[in-house]
Short mmCIF file of C-alpha atoms in Angstrom, two decimals:
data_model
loop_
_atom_site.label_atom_id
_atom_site.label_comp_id
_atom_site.label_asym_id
_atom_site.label_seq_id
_atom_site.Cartn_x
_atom_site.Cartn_y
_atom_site.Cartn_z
CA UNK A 1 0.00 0.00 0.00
CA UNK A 2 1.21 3.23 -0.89
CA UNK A 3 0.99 6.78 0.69
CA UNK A 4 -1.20 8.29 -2.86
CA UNK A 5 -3.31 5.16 -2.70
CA UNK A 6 -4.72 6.01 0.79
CA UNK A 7 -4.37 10.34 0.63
CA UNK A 8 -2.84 12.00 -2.26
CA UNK A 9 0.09 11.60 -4.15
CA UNK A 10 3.32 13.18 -2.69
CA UNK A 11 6.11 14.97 -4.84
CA UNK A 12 9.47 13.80 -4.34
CA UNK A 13 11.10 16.26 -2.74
CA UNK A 14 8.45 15.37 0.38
CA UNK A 15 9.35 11.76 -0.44
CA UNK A 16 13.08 12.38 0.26
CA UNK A 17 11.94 14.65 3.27
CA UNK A 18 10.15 12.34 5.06
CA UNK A 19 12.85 9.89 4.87
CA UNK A 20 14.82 11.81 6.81
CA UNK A 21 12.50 11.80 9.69
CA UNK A 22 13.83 10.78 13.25
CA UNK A 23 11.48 13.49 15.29
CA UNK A 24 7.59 14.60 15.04
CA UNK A 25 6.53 17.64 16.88
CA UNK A 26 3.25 18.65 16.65
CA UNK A 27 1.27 21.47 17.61
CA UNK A 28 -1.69 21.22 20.34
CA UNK A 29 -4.17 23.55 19.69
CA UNK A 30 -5.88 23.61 15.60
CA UNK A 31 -3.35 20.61 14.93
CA UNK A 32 -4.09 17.42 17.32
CA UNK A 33 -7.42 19.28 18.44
CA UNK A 34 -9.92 21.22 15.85
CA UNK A 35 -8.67 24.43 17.79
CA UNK A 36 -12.24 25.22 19.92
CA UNK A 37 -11.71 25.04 23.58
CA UNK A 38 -14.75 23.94 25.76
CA UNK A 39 -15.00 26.17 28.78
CA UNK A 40 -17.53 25.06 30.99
CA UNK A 41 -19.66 27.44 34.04
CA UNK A 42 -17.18 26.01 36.77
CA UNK A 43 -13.99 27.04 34.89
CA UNK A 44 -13.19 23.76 33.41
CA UNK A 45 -11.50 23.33 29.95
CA UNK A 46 -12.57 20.89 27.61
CA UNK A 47 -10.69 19.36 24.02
CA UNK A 48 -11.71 17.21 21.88
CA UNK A 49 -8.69 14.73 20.65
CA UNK A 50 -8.86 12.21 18.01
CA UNK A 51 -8.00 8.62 18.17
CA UNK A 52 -7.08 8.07 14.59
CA UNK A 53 -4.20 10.56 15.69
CA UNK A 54 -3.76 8.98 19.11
CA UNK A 55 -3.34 5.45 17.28
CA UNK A 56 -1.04 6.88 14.43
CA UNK A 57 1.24 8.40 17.09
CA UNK A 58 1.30 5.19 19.09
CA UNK A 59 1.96 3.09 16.09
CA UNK A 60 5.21 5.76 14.88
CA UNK A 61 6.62 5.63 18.35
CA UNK A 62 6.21 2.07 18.72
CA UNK A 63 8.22 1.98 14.93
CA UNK A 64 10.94 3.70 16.53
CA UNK A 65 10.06 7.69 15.92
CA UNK A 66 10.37 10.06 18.39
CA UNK A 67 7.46 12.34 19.07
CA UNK A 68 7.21 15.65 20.67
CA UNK A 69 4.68 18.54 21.30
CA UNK A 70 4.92 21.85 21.70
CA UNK A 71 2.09 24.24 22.84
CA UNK A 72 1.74 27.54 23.68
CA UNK A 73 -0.86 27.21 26.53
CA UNK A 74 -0.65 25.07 29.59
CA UNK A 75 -3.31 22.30 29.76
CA UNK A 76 -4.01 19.10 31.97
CA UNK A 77 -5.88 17.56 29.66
CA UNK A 78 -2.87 17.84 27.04
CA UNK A 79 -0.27 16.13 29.85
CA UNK A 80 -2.93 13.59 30.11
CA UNK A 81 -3.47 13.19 26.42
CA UNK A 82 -0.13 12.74 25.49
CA UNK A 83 1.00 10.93 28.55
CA UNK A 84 -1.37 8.75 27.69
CA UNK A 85 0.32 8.07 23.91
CA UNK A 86 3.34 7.69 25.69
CA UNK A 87 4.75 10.80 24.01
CA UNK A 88 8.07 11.46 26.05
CA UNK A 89 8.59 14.78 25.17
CA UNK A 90 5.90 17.44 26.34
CA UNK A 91 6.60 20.76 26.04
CA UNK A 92 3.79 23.56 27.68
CA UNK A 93 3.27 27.14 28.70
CA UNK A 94 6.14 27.87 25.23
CA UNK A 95 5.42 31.35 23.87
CA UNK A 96 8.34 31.13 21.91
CA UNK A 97 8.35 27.98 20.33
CA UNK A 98 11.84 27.65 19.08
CA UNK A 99 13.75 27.21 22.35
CA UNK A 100 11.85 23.99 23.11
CA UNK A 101 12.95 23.19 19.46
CA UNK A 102 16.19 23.93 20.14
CA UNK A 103 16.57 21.87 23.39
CA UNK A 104 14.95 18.81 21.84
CA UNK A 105 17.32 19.10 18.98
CA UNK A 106 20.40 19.34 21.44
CA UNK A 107 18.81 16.58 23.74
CA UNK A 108 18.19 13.85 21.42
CA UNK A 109 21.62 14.64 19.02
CA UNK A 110 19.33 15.45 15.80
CA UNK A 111 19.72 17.89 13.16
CA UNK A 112 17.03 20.24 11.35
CA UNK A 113 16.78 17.57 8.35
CA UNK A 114 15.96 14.99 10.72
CA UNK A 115 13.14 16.50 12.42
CA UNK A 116 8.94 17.19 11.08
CA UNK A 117 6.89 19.89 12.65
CA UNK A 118 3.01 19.96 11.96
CA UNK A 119 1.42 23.31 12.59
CA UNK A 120 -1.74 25.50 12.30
CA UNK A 121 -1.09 29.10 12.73
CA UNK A 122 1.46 32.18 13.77
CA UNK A 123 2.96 30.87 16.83
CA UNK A 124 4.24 27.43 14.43
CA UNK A 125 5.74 29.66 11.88
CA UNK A 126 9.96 30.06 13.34
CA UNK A 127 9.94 26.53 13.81
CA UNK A 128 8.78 25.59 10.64
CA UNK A 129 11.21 27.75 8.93
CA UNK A 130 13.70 25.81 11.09
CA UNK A 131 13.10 22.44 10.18
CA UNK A 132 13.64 19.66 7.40
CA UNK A 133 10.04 18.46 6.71
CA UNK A 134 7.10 21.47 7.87
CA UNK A 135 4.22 20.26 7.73
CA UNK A 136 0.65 22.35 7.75
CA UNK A 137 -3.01 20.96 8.54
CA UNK A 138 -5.46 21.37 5.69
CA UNK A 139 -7.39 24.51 7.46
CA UNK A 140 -4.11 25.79 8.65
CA UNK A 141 -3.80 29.45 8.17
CA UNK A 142 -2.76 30.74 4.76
CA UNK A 143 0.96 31.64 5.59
CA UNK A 144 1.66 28.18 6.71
CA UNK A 145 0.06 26.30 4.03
CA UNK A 146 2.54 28.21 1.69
CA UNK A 147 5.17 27.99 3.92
CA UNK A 148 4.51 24.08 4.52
CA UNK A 149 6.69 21.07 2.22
CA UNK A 150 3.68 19.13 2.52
CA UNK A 151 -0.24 20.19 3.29
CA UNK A 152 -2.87 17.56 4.74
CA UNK A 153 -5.88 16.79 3.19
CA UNK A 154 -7.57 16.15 6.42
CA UNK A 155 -8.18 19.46 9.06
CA UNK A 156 -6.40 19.96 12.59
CA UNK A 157 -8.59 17.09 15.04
CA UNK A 158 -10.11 15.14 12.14
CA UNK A 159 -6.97 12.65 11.62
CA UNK A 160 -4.67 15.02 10.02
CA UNK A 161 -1.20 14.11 12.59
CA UNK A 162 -2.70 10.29 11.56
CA UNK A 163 -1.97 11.36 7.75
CA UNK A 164 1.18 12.31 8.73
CA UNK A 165 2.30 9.62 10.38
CA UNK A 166 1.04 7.15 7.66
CA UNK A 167 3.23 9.50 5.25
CA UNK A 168 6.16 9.05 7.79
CA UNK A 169 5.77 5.22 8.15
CA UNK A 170 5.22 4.71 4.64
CA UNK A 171 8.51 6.63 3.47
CA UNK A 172 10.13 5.07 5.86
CA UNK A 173 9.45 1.24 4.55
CA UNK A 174 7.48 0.70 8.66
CA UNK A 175 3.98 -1.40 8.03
CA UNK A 176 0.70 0.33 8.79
CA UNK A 177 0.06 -1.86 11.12
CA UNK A 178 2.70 -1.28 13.81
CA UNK A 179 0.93 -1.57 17.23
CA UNK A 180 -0.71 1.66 18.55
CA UNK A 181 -3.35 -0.21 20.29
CA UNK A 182 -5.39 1.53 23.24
CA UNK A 183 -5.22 4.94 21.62
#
């Protein structure tokens, strides 16, 4: 099964991008979530996450990927959701993006080439000028869609991170299949 048989065809300049892929970091907020936050009378936030992405990041970590997030706003429910996913690498509260990048890229020994970053809006934009394979949700803002080496066809919280990490596993010759049960 190929990548354009389940999505779209890619061009191969993505192809060759993607198989250069050692890191994922995604975006919260408009990327793993459709970007509306539930606030209820007592104070209490509310997402909406779903599990085609939770399995896809599951099955990429369990293929040997390392996945990261990086968010702008502080959340429970995001620690949960991720911890959850067994995503090691949470990163909250970052207003400025690119010095999480930048510590996750000195932590884990990788360079710009070898690291994807899937984004929605303003706050995504330095990092994905930064690395090898930016990637923008379908109802991402304009400037990151034409900033972005590759553009979802599926919208932030309706299985667009899953596309990606299909593209991901696919370029990088790892079966669909790989265990991300209990997402």
């Amino acid at each position: 099964m190929t990548f354009a048989e389940l999505y779209q065809p890619v061009s191969t300049d993505v192809s060759q991008r993607a198989q250069k892929i050692k890191l994922l970091i995604c975006d919260i907020d408009g990327v793993f979530s459709d970007g509306r936050i539930y606030l209820g009378n007592q104070g209490e936030e509310l997402k909406a996450f779903n599990t085609k992405d939770g399995f896809g990041i599951k099955a990429l970590i369990n293929s040997g990927f390392q996945v990261a997030v990086i968010t702008g706003r502080h959340s429970q429910i995001v620690q949960q959701r991720m911890t959850s996913l067994t995503v090691q690498h949470i990163y909250q509260g970052q207003e400025n993006k690119l010095i999480a990048y930048q510590e996750l890229k000195d932590k884990l020994s990788l360079t710009d080439e070898q690291i994807a970053y899937i984004g929605d809006d303003g706050p995504d934009l330095p990092v994905m000028e930064k690395v090898g394979f930016a990637v923008s949700v379908n109802d991402a803002h304009p400037l990151i869609k034409k900033l972005a080496h590759y553009t979802t066809l599926l919208p932030g919280g309706f299985g667009a991170v899953r596309e990606l990490t299909d593209l991901l596993m696919l370029e990088n010759g790892k079966p669909l299949t790989s265990d991300g049960t209990s997402a």
